[in-house]
Coordinates of C-alpha atoms in Angstrom, one line a residue:
X1202 CA -67.0 57.0 11.0
X1203 CA -67.2 59.3 13.9
X1204 CA -64.2 57.7 15.5
X1205 CA -62.2 58.1 12.2
X1206 CA -63.4 61.7 11.7
X1207 CA -62.4 62.7 15.4
X1208 CA -58.9 61.2 14.9
X1209 CA -58.6 63.0 11.6
X1210 CA -59.6 66.3 13.3
X1211 CA -56.9 65.8 15.9
X1212 CA -54.2 64.7 13.4
X1213 CA -55.1 67.5 11.0
X1214 CA -53.9 70.1 13.6
X1215 CA -50.4 68.4 14.0
X1216 CA -49.5 68.2 10.4
X1217 CA -47.6 71.4 10.0
X1218 CA -45.2 70.3 12.8
X1219 CA -45.0 66.8 11.5
X1220 CA -44.0 67.9 7.9
X1221 CA -40.5 67.5 6.8
X1222 CA -38.4 70.3 5.3
X1223 CA -40.0 69.8 1.9
X1224 CA -43.6 70.2 3.6
X1225 CA -44.4 66.5 3.1
X1226 CA -45.8 64.2 5.8
X1227 CA -44.7 60.7 5.1
X1228 CA -47.5 58.6 6.5
X1229 CA -48.1 54.7 7.1
X1230 CA -51.4 52.8 7.5
X1231 CA -50.4 49.3 8.2
X1232 CA -53.8 47.7 8.1
X1233 CA -55.7 50.0 5.9
X1234 CA -58.8 48.1 5.1
X1235 CA -61.0 50.2 2.7
X1236 CA -59.3 53.5 4.3
X1237 CA -61.6 54.3 7.0
X1238 CA -58.8 56.3 8.9
X1239 CA -57.2 57.7 5.8
X1240 CA -60.2 59.2 4.0
X1241 CA -61.1 61.8 6.5
X1242 CA -57.5 63.3 6.3
X1243 CA -57.9 64.2 2.8
X1244 CA -59.7 67.2 1.2
X1245 CA -62.2 68.6 1.9
X1246 CA -62.3 67.2 5.5
X1247 CA -58.7 68.3 6.4
X1248 CA -57.6 71.8 5.3
X1249 CA -54.3 73.1 6.6
X1250 CA -53.6 76.7 5.8
X1251 CA -49.9 76.8 7.1
X1252 CA -46.9 77.0 4.8
X1253 CA -45.0 74.4 6.7
X1254 CA -47.4 71.6 5.3
X1255 CA -47.8 70.7 1.7
X1256 CA -49.1 67.2 1.5
X1257 CA -49.4 63.7 3.1
X1258 CA -47.8 60.9 1.1
X1259 CA -49.4 57.6 2.3
X1260 CA -47.9 54.1 2.4
X1261 CA -50.6 51.5 3.2
X1262 CA -50.7 47.8 3.7
X1263 CA -53.5 45.5 3.4
X1264 CA -53.7 41.6 3.5
X1265 CA -57.1 41.2 2.1
X1266 CA -57.1 41.3 -1.7
X1267 CA -60.6 42.5 -1.9
X1268 CA -60.2 45.4 0.5
X1269 CA -56.9 46.3 -1.2
X1270 CA -58.6 46.5 -4.6
X1271 CA -61.5 48.6 -3.3
X1272 CA -59.1 51.0 -1.3
X1273 CA -56.7 51.4 -4.6
X1274 CA -59.7 52.1 -6.8
X1275 CA -60.6 55.1 -4.2
X1276 CA -57.1 56.2 -3.7
X1277 CA -54.9 55.4 -6.4
X1278 CA -52.3 58.0 -5.2
X1279 CA -51.5 55.8 -2.3
X1280 CA -48.4 53.6 -2.4
X1281 CA -50.3 50.3 -1.5
X1282 CA -48.9 46.9 -0.7
X1283 CA -51.4 43.9 -0.9
X1284 CA -49.4 41.6 1.7
X1285 CA -49.3 40.8 5.4
X1286 CA -47.6 43.4 7.6
X1287 CA -44.9 40.8 8.5
X1288 CA -44.0 40.3 4.8
X1289 CA -43.9 44.0 4.3
X1290 CA -41.6 44.6 7.3
X1291 CA -39.3 41.8 6.3
X1292 CA -39.0 43.3 2.9
X1293 CA -39.3 47.1 3.3
X1294 CA -38.7 48.2 6.7
X1295 CA -35.0 48.9 6.4
X1296 CA -35.8 51.3 3.6
X1297 CA -38.3 53.2 5.7
X1298 CA -36.5 53.0 9.2
X1299 CA -36.6 56.5 10.7
X1300 CA -38.6 58.1 7.7
X1301 CA -42.2 58.1 8.8
X1302 CA -43.7 61.2 10.2
X1303 CA -47.1 59.8 11.1
X1304 CA -48.6 56.4 11.6
X1305 CA -52.3 55.6 11.8
X1306 CA -53.5 52.1 12.7
X1307 CA -56.3 50.0 13.8
X1308 CA -54.4 46.8 13.9
X1309 CA -56.0 43.2 14.1
X1310 CA -56.4 42.1 17.6
X1311 CA -56.1 38.3 17.3
X1312 CA -53.1 36.0 16.9
X1313 CA -50.6 36.4 14.2
X1314 CA -50.7 32.8 13.1
X1315 CA -48.7 31.6 10.1
X1316 CA -47.8 35.1 9.2
X1317 CA -45.6 35.4 12.3
X1318 CA -42.8 33.2 10.4
X1319 CA -42.4 35.9 7.7
X1320 CA -40.5 38.5 9.9
X1321 CA -37.8 37.2 12.1
X1322 CA -36.8 40.5 13.5
X1323 CA -35.3 39.9 16.9
X1324 CA -37.4 42.7 18.6
X1325 CA -40.8 41.1 17.9
X1326 CA -40.2 37.4 16.4
X1327 CA -41.8 35.9 19.4
X1328 CA -44.7 38.2 19.7
X1329 CA -48.0 36.3 19.2
X1330 CA -50.5 39.1 19.4
X1331 CA -51.0 41.0 16.0
X1332 CA -51.7 44.4 17.6
X1333 CA -48.5 44.3 19.8
X1334 CA -46.4 43.2 16.9
X1335 CA -47.8 46.0 14.8
X1336 CA -47.2 48.5 17.6
X1337 CA -43.5 47.4 18.1
X1338 CA -42.5 47.3 14.5
X1339 CA -44.3 50.2 13.2
X1340 CA -43.3 52.8 16.0
X1341 CA -39.6 51.8 15.2
X1342 CA -40.0 53.5 11.8
X1343 CA -40.9 57.0 13.1
X1344 CA -38.6 60.1 12.7
X1345 CA -37.6 61.7 16.0
X1346 CA -40.7 63.6 17.0
X1347 CA -43.0 61.6 14.7
X1348 CA -46.5 60.5 16.0
X1349 CA -48.5 57.2 15.8
X1350 CA -52.1 57.1 16.7
X1351 CA -53.2 53.6 17.4
X1352 CA -56.4 52.0 18.2
X1353 CA -55.8 48.9 20.5
X1354 CA -57.6 46.7 23.0
X1355 CA -58.0 48.3 26.4
X1356 CA -55.9 45.6 28.3
X1357 CA -52.7 47.3 27.3
X1358 CA -52.7 50.4 29.5
X1359 CA -54.3 48.7 32.5
X1360 CA -53.1 46.3 35.2
X1361 CA -49.8 44.5 35.4
X1362 CA -50.0 41.8 32.4
X1363 CA -48.2 44.3 30.0
X1364 CA -45.9 46.1 32.3
X1365 CA -42.9 44.9 30.7
X1366 CA -44.1 46.0 27.4
X1367 CA -45.2 49.4 28.7
X1368 CA -41.8 49.9 30.1
X1369 CA -40.1 49.0 26.9
X1370 CA -42.2 51.5 24.9
X1371 CA -42.1 54.2 27.3
X1372 CA -38.3 54.4 27.1
X1373 CA -38.5 55.0 23.5
X1374 CA -41.8 56.9 23.1
X1375 CA -43.8 59.4 25.0
X1376 CA -47.5 58.7 25.5
X1377 CA -48.9 62.2 24.7
X1378 CA -52.6 61.2 25.4
X1379 CA -54.9 58.2 25.5
X1380 CA -58.8 57.8 25.4
X1381 CA -60.9 54.9 26.2
X1382 CA -63.8 54.6 23.8
X1383 CA -67.3 53.6 24.6
X1384 CA -68.2 49.9 23.5
X1385 CA -71.7 51.2 22.8
X1386 CA -73.1 54.3 21.1
X1387 CA -75.9 56.3 23.0
X1388 CA -78.4 54.2 20.9
X1389 CA -76.9 51.0 22.3
X1390 CA -75.1 49.9 18.9
X1391 CA -71.6 48.6 19.0
X1392 CA -69.3 51.2 18.2
X1393 CA -67.1 48.4 16.6
X1394 CA -69.5 45.9 15.2
X1395 CA -68.5 42.3 15.9
X1396 CA -65.3 43.4 17.8
X1397 CA -66.5 42.6 21.3
X1398 CA -63.6 44.7 22.6
X1399 CA -63.2 47.9 24.7
X1400 CA -60.8 49.9 22.6
X1401 CA -58.3 52.6 23.6
X1402 CA -56.7 55.3 21.3
X1403 CA -53.2 55.8 22.2
X1404 CA -51.0 58.7 20.7
X1405 CA -47.2 58.0 20.9
X1406 CA -44.6 60.4 19.9
X1407 CA -40.9 59.1 19.2
X1408 CA -38.3 60.4 21.6
X1409 CA -35.6 60.1 19.0
X1410 CA -33.5 57.7 21.4
X1411 CA -34.0 55.4 24.2
X1412 CA -34.0 56.4 27.8
X1413 CA -31.9 54.3 30.1
X1414 CA -35.0 54.0 32.5
X1415 CA -38.8 55.2 32.4
X1416 CA -39.1 58.8 33.1
X1417 CA -40.4 59.3 36.5
X1418 CA -43.4 61.4 35.2
X1419 CA -44.3 58.3 33.4
X1420 CA -44.3 55.8 36.2
X1421 CA -48.2 56.0 36.7
X1422 CA -48.4 54.8 33.0
X1423 CA -46.0 52.0 33.6
X1424 CA -47.9 50.9 36.8
X1425 CA -51.1 50.5 34.7
X1426 CA -52.9 53.6 36.3
X1427 CA -53.2 56.1 33.3
X1428 CA -57.0 56.1 33.4
X1429 CA -57.1 56.5 37.3
X1430 CA -55.1 59.7 36.7
X1431 CA -57.2 60.8 33.7
X1432 CA -60.6 59.6 34.4
X1433 CA -62.2 62.2 32.0
X1434 CA -60.4 60.3 29.1
X1435 CA -62.8 57.4 29.7
X1436 CA -65.4 58.5 27.1
X1437 CA -68.3 56.6 28.6
X1438 CA -69.9 55.0 31.6
X1439 CA -68.0 52.0 33.2
X1440 CA -70.6 49.2 33.9
X1441 CA -69.9 46.5 36.2
X1442 CA -71.9 43.3 35.8
X1443 CA -72.5 40.5 38.3
X1444 CA -71.4 40.3 41.9

């Protein structure tokens, strides 16, 4: 809850600049669950006194029928699809391409499994990790200047394993900021119960085109050194076990 509220506070300040000419922010949550990321962005938590912003119109996707029913009961105003993200992308992504101002997502961290066959888009057809698939496909829906806030496993920004993926994304999107979340609260409780992961919050902004090569100013991100450059963005104390 604290993390969702902190993200909402950050996003709330961006809403006037993200709104279209009609004052509407068109937003997507591709793994909504029961709405933990969406709820704090509604009244009374998020109040925007700016004439450029009128409202957020949400599109949400949820695979679990139980979670989808619970969320629909709480937020009947949201356009909700009870299906897999792959099925939704295969059926609806052409209509949403280049129309989304804001994405909020805490995607699944495991393998895509049987659902991978439902979306054969060449950009991600062979991607096995669910969170990588969600990141690739959802970011492509953003309008130029649109923002995506994603909670993903810490490994993506660190080391050499995902260098090619970082290069691919950095050419089309600017990483505005990232934070590494603590795995435990000050009371020793898991921040994400049962997840067993260290999680990063990434804020991407769509460039509105693709660079021919990674911007020289982003080379440190490409090389996996983001948190070396910004150690104060690690929100906790790193513990080394063994040895």
